[in-house]
Amino acid sequence: MDNDQPIGVFDSGVGGLSIWREIHRLLPNESSVYLADSRNAPYGEKGKQAIIDLSVKNTELLLEKGCKLIVVACNTATTNAIDFLRINYNVPFIGIEPATKPAAIATSSKKIGILATKGTLASELFINTSSEFRGDIEIFETIGEGLVPIIESGNLSDAIPLLERYLLPMVEAGIDNIVLGCSHYPFLIEQIKNIVPSTTTIIDSGAAVAKQTKNMLEIHNLRSKNPDRQTQFYTNADVEILNFFLRQMSVTSFKSSYLKF
Ligand code: DGL
């Protein structure tokens, strides 16, 4: 394996860009290939086998592109498919899961909220992880139904009524930490801040995933020293939507293209 080969990142669409951004920031010499499988979004409404099949398709494409490590930048794909991927492919995988533990540690009210997809909240991995904390704290889970398609459309303010419907009952129940358990939701952070009290801590997992990616590269001796890294973004839907999010993240020079996958 050549250390200058790229890191592969995939998600059901543009959401995983919130994870890619943290990796790109923390690891300035690493090239990357990002796949936005927007044509098949939302994954969160699909069954486990369909999510595994889509994750396999994305993994194989990233391996064809020569990726040395794969970041599954999607909670739904991680919680349903990462065990299968780790067993069947010989590259390191990093996943993303709702940050239940940090919220459980931080809460004073002993009540936390988790906003995630149906697929994530129904997964065995999530149920097992969250059950570790349920004795001490109350966990309020809410499915963010309809949010991913709105984010994929780029019309972020359309999400406000749904966010109010999902977040306000948890706030009224007394949560002091809200976990964004879907990599799309950080793109709604401004809208969320306007809905929840300023004392509510909003937690997402992007920075933790970037740190874990760095550790994993070090463990496998895969760090690159390339001073001229390359980043390529692919979408199987509207490239203009992908570019809109990249510009929103102040990524100025990038290569993005449509690819059928
Ligand atoms: N970004 C995915 C996640 O983190 C998206 C979910 C979806 O496609 O429903 O769960």
CSV table of C-alpha atoms and ligand atoms in Angstrom, one decimal:
chain,number,residue,atom,x,y,z
A,1,MET,CA,0.0,0.0,0.0
A,2,ASP,CA,1.4,3.4,-1.0
A,3,ASN,CA,0.9,6.0,1.7
A,4,ASP,CA,0.0,8.7,-0.8
A,5,GLN,CA,-3.1,6.8,-1.9
A,6,PRO,CA,-6.3,8.7,-0.9
A,7,ILE,CA,-8.6,8.2,2.0
A,8,GLY,CA,-12.1,7.2,0.8
A,9,VAL,CA,-15.2,8.7,2.3
A,10,PHE,CA,-18.8,7.8,1.5
A,11,ASP,CA,-22.3,8.8,2.6
A,12,SER,CA,-25.8,8.6,1.3
A,13,GLY,CA,-25.3,12.1,0.0
A,14,VAL,CA,-23.8,15.5,1.0
A,15,GLY,CA,-24.1,14.9,4.8
A,16,GLY,CA,-20.7,13.2,5.1
A,17,LEU,CA,-19.0,16.3,3.8
A,18,SER,CA,-19.4,17.5,7.5
A,19,ILE,CA,-17.1,14.6,8.4
A,20,TRP,CA,-14.8,15.0,5.4
A,21,ARG,CA,-14.2,18.7,6.4
A,22,GLU,CA,-12.9,17.6,9.8
A,23,ILE,CA,-10.6,15.0,8.3
A,24,HIS,CA,-9.3,17.5,5.6
A,25,ARG,CA,-8.6,20.0,8.4
A,26,LEU,CA,-6.8,17.6,10.7
A,27,LEU,CA,-4.7,15.8,8.1
A,28,PRO,CA,-3.3,18.4,5.7
A,29,ASN,CA,-1.2,16.0,3.6
A,30,GLU,CA,-3.9,13.4,2.9
A,31,SER,CA,-5.6,13.1,-0.5
A,32,SER,CA,-9.2,12.0,-0.5
A,33,VAL,CA,-12.1,10.7,-2.7
A,34,TYR,CA,-15.6,11.5,-1.5
A,35,LEU,CA,-18.7,9.7,-2.8
A,36,ALA,CA,-22.1,11.2,-2.4
A,37,ASP,CA,-24.6,8.5,-3.1
A,38,SER,CA,-27.4,11.1,-3.3
A,39,ARG,CA,-29.4,9.1,-5.8
A,40,ASN,CA,-30.1,6.5,-3.1
A,41,ALA,CA,-30.7,8.9,-0.2
A,42,PRO,CA,-32.2,8.5,2.3
A,43,TYR,CA,-30.6,5.3,3.5
A,44,GLY,CA,-32.3,5.7,6.9
A,45,GLU,CA,-35.6,4.5,5.5
A,46,LYS,CA,-34.2,1.3,4.0
A,47,GLY,CA,-33.8,-2.1,5.6
A,48,LYS,CA,-30.5,-3.5,6.8
A,49,GLN,CA,-29.7,-5.6,3.8
A,50,ALA,CA,-30.3,-2.7,1.4
A,51,ILE,CA,-28.0,-0.6,3.4
A,52,ILE,CA,-25.3,-3.3,3.3
A,53,ASP,CA,-25.7,-3.6,-0.4
A,54,LEU,CA,-25.3,0.1,-1.0
A,55,SER,CA,-22.3,0.2,1.4
A,56,VAL,CA,-20.7,-2.6,-0.6
A,57,LYS,CA,-21.2,-0.8,-3.9
A,58,ASN,CA,-19.6,2.4,-2.5
A,59,THR,CA,-16.7,0.5,-0.9
A,60,GLU,CA,-15.9,-1.3,-4.1
A,61,LEU,CA,-15.9,1.9,-6.1
A,62,LEU,CA,-13.5,3.6,-3.5
A,63,LEU,CA,-11.2,0.5,-3.6
A,64,GLU,CA,-11.2,0.8,-7.5
A,65,LYS,CA,-10.1,4.4,-7.0
A,66,GLY,CA,-7.2,3.1,-4.9
A,67,CYS,CA,-8.3,4.2,-1.4
A,68,LYS,CA,-6.1,3.0,1.4
A,69,LEU,CA,-8.6,3.5,4.2
A,70,ILE,CA,-12.4,4.0,4.1
A,71,VAL,CA,-14.5,6.4,6.3
A,72,VAL,CA,-18.1,5.4,6.4
A,73,ALA,CA,-19.3,9.0,7.0
A,74,CYS,CA,-22.9,7.9,7.6
A,75,ASN,CA,-24.4,6.8,10.9
A,76,THR,CA,-27.0,4.7,9.2
A,77,ALA,CA,-24.4,2.8,7.1
A,78,THR,CA,-22.0,2.4,10.0
A,79,THR,CA,-24.6,1.0,12.4
A,80,ASN,CA,-26.0,-1.4,9.8
A,81,ALA,CA,-23.1,-2.4,7.6
A,82,ILE,CA,-19.6,-1.7,9.1
A,83,ASP,CA,-19.3,-5.2,10.6
A,84,PHE,CA,-20.0,-6.7,7.2
A,85,LEU,CA,-17.5,-4.4,5.5
A,86,ARG,CA,-14.7,-5.2,8.1
A,87,ILE,CA,-15.2,-8.9,7.6
A,88,ASN,CA,-15.2,-8.8,3.8
A,89,TYR,CA,-12.6,-6.1,2.8
A,90,ASN,CA,-9.0,-5.9,3.7
A,91,VAL,CA,-8.7,-2.1,4.4
A,92,PRO,CA,-9.2,-0.3,7.6
A,93,PHE,CA,-12.7,1.2,8.1
A,94,ILE,CA,-13.6,4.1,10.3
A,95,GLY,CA,-17.3,4.6,11.1
A,96,ILE,CA,-19.5,7.2,12.7
A,97,GLU,CA,-22.1,6.5,15.5
A,98,PRO,CA,-24.3,8.9,17.5
A,99,ALA,CA,-22.2,10.4,20.2
A,100,THR,CA,-24.2,9.0,23.1
A,101,LYS,CA,-21.3,8.5,25.4
A,102,PRO,CA,-20.0,12.2,25.3
A,103,ALA,CA,-23.6,13.4,25.9
A,104,ALA,CA,-24.1,10.9,28.7
A,105,ILE,CA,-20.9,12.2,30.4
A,106,ALA,CA,-21.8,15.9,29.8
A,107,THR,CA,-25.4,16.0,30.9
A,108,SER,CA,-26.3,17.6,34.2
A,109,SER,CA,-30.1,17.1,33.8
A,110,LYS,CA,-29.5,13.3,33.2
A,111,LYS,CA,-31.6,13.7,30.1
A,112,ILE,CA,-30.2,13.7,26.6
A,113,GLY,CA,-31.8,13.8,23.1
A,114,ILE,CA,-30.7,11.8,20.1
A,115,LEU,CA,-31.9,12.9,16.6
A,116,ALA,CA,-31.1,10.2,14.0
A,117,THR,CA,-32.5,8.2,11.2
A,118,LYS,CA,-34.9,5.3,11.7
A,119,GLY,CA,-32.2,2.9,10.4
A,120,THR,CA,-29.7,4.1,13.0
A,121,LEU,CA,-32.1,4.1,15.9
A,122,ALA,CA,-33.3,0.6,15.0
A,123,SER,CA,-29.8,-0.9,14.6
A,124,GLU,CA,-28.4,-3.5,17.0
A,125,LEU,CA,-25.2,-1.5,17.3
A,126,PHE,CA,-27.0,1.6,18.4
A,127,ILE,CA,-29.4,-0.3,20.8
A,128,ASN,CA,-26.4,-2.1,22.4
A,129,THR,CA,-24.3,1.1,22.8
A,130,SER,CA,-27.1,3.2,24.2
A,131,SER,CA,-28.2,0.5,26.6
A,132,GLU,CA,-24.9,1.0,28.5
A,133,PHE,CA,-26.1,4.4,29.6
A,134,ARG,CA,-29.7,3.9,30.1
A,135,GLY,CA,-29.5,3.1,33.8
A,136,ASP,CA,-28.1,6.5,34.8
A,137,ILE,CA,-29.7,8.8,32.2
A,138,GLU,CA,-32.9,9.1,30.2
A,139,ILE,CA,-32.4,9.0,26.5
A,140,PHE,CA,-35.0,10.6,24.2
A,141,GLU,CA,-34.7,9.3,20.7
A,142,THR,CA,-36.4,11.0,17.8
A,143,ILE,CA,-36.4,10.0,14.1
A,144,GLY,CA,-35.5,13.0,11.9
A,145,GLU,CA,-37.9,11.8,9.2
A,146,GLY,CA,-37.9,14.1,6.2
A,147,LEU,CA,-34.7,16.1,7.1
A,148,VAL,CA,-32.3,14.3,4.8
A,149,PRO,CA,-34.3,15.0,1.6
A,150,ILE,CA,-34.6,18.6,2.6
A,151,ILE,CA,-30.8,18.9,3.1
A,152,GLU,CA,-30.2,17.1,-0.2
A,153,SER,CA,-32.4,19.7,-1.9
A,154,GLY,CA,-30.2,22.5,-0.5
A,155,ASN,CA,-33.2,24.5,0.8
A,156,LEU,CA,-32.1,24.4,4.4
A,157,SER,CA,-34.7,26.8,5.8
A,158,ASP,CA,-37.4,24.3,4.8
A,159,ALA,CA,-36.3,22.1,7.6
A,160,ILE,CA,-37.3,24.6,10.4
A,161,PRO,CA,-40.9,23.3,10.9
A,162,LEU,CA,-39.7,19.7,11.2
A,163,LEU,CA,-36.9,20.6,13.5
A,164,GLU,CA,-39.3,22.4,15.8
A,165,ARG,CA,-41.6,19.4,15.8
A,166,TYR,CA,-38.7,17.0,16.7
A,167,LEU,CA,-36.6,19.2,19.0
A,168,LEU,CA,-39.1,21.1,21.2
A,169,PRO,CA,-40.7,18.1,22.9
A,170,MET,CA,-37.2,16.9,23.9
A,171,VAL,CA,-36.4,20.4,25.2
A,172,GLU,CA,-39.6,20.4,27.2
A,173,ALA,CA,-38.8,17.0,28.6
A,174,GLY,CA,-35.6,18.6,30.1
A,175,ILE,CA,-32.7,17.5,27.8
A,176,ASP,CA,-29.5,19.6,28.1
A,177,ASN,CA,-27.6,17.8,25.4
A,178,ILE,CA,-28.7,17.0,21.9
A,179,VAL,CA,-26.8,14.5,19.8
A,180,LEU,CA,-26.9,15.0,16.0
A,181,GLY,CA,-26.9,11.3,15.1
A,182,CYS,CA,-26.8,11.8,11.3
A,183,SER,CA,-24.0,13.3,9.4
A,184,HIS,CA,-26.4,15.4,7.4
A,185,TYR,CA,-27.7,17.3,10.5
A,186,PRO,CA,-24.6,19.5,11.2
A,187,PHE,CA,-25.7,21.5,8.0
A,188,LEU,CA,-28.8,22.5,10.0
A,189,ILE,CA,-26.8,23.7,13.0
A,190,GLU,CA,-27.8,27.4,12.6
A,191,GLN,CA,-31.5,26.4,12.4
A,192,ILE,CA,-31.1,24.1,15.4
A,193,LYS,CA,-29.4,26.8,17.5
A,194,ASN,CA,-32.4,29.1,16.8
A,195,ILE,CA,-34.8,26.5,18.2
A,196,VAL,CA,-33.1,25.1,21.3
A,197,PRO,CA,-32.2,27.2,24.3
A,198,SER,CA,-28.6,28.6,24.3
A,199,THR,CA,-27.9,26.3,27.3
A,200,THR,CA,-28.4,23.2,25.2
A,201,THR,CA,-25.2,21.6,24.0
A,202,ILE,CA,-25.3,20.3,20.5
A,203,ILE,CA,-23.0,17.4,19.9
A,204,ASP,CA,-21.8,15.9,16.6
A,205,SER,CA,-19.1,13.3,15.9
A,206,GLY,CA,-17.1,14.9,13.1
A,207,ALA,CA,-14.0,15.9,15.1
A,208,ALA,CA,-13.9,12.6,16.9
A,209,VAL,CA,-14.1,10.7,13.6
A,210,ALA,CA,-11.2,12.8,12.2
A,211,LYS,CA,-9.1,12.0,15.3
A,212,GLN,CA,-9.8,8.3,14.9
A,213,THR,CA,-8.9,8.4,11.3
A,214,LYS,CA,-5.5,9.9,12.2
A,215,ASN,CA,-4.9,7.2,14.8
A,216,MET,CA,-5.9,4.5,12.4
A,217,LEU,CA,-3.5,5.8,9.8
A,218,GLU,CA,-0.7,5.9,12.4
A,219,ILE,CA,-1.4,2.4,13.6
A,220,HIS,CA,-1.3,1.1,10.0
A,221,ASN,CA,1.7,3.2,9.1
A,222,LEU,CA,-0.3,4.9,6.3
A,223,ARG,CA,0.3,8.6,7.0
A,224,SER,CA,1.1,10.6,3.8
A,225,LYS,CA,3.6,13.4,3.6
A,226,ASN,CA,2.4,14.6,0.3
A,227,PRO,CA,2.6,18.4,0.1
A,228,ASP,CA,0.3,18.5,-2.9
A,229,ARG,CA,-2.7,16.5,-1.9
A,230,GLN,CA,-5.7,16.0,-4.3
A,231,THR,CA,-9.4,15.8,-3.4
A,232,GLN,CA,-12.0,14.5,-5.7
A,233,PHE,CA,-15.7,14.6,-5.1
A,234,TYR,CA,-18.2,12.4,-6.9
A,235,THR,CA,-22.0,12.5,-6.9
A,236,ASN,CA,-24.5,10.4,-8.7
A,237,ALA,CA,-27.1,13.2,-8.6
A,238,ASP,CA,-26.9,17.0,-9.0
A,239,VAL,CA,-23.3,18.3,-8.9
A,240,GLU,CA,-24.5,21.8,-8.3
A,241,ILE,CA,-25.9,20.7,-4.9
A,242,LEU,CA,-22.6,19.2,-3.9
A,243,ASN,CA,-20.8,22.4,-5.0
A,244,PHE,CA,-23.3,24.5,-3.0
A,245,PHE,CA,-22.3,22.7,0.2
A,246,LEU,CA,-18.6,22.8,-0.6
A,247,ARG,CA,-18.9,26.6,-1.0
A,248,GLN,CA,-20.8,26.8,2.2
A,249,MET,CA,-17.9,25.1,3.9
A,250,SER,CA,-15.6,27.7,2.3
A,251,VAL,CA,-13.8,25.0,0.2
A,252,THR,CA,-12.6,27.1,-2.7
A,253,SER,CA,-10.6,24.9,-5.0
A,254,PHE,CA,-12.1,21.5,-5.6
A,255,LYS,CA,-12.7,18.9,-8.3
A,256,SER,CA,-16.3,17.7,-8.3
A,257,SER,CA,-18.0,15.6,-11.0
A,258,TYR,CA,-21.0,13.5,-11.8
A,259,LEU,CA,-20.4,9.8,-11.8
A,260,LYS,CA,-22.9,7.0,-12.4
A,261,PHE,CA,-22.6,4.6,-9.5
B,1,DGL,N1,-25.9,10.9,6.6
B,1,DGL,C1,-26.6,9.7,6.9
B,1,DGL,C2,-26.5,9.3,8.4
B,1,DGL,O1,-25.5,9.8,9.0
B,1,DGL,C3,-27.8,9.8,6.3
B,1,DGL,C4,-29.0,9.2,6.4
B,1,DGL,C5,-29.9,8.9,5.3
B,1,DGL,O2,-29.5,8.8,4.1
B,1,DGL,O3,-31.0,8.6,5.7
B,1,DGL,O4,-27.2,8.6,8.9
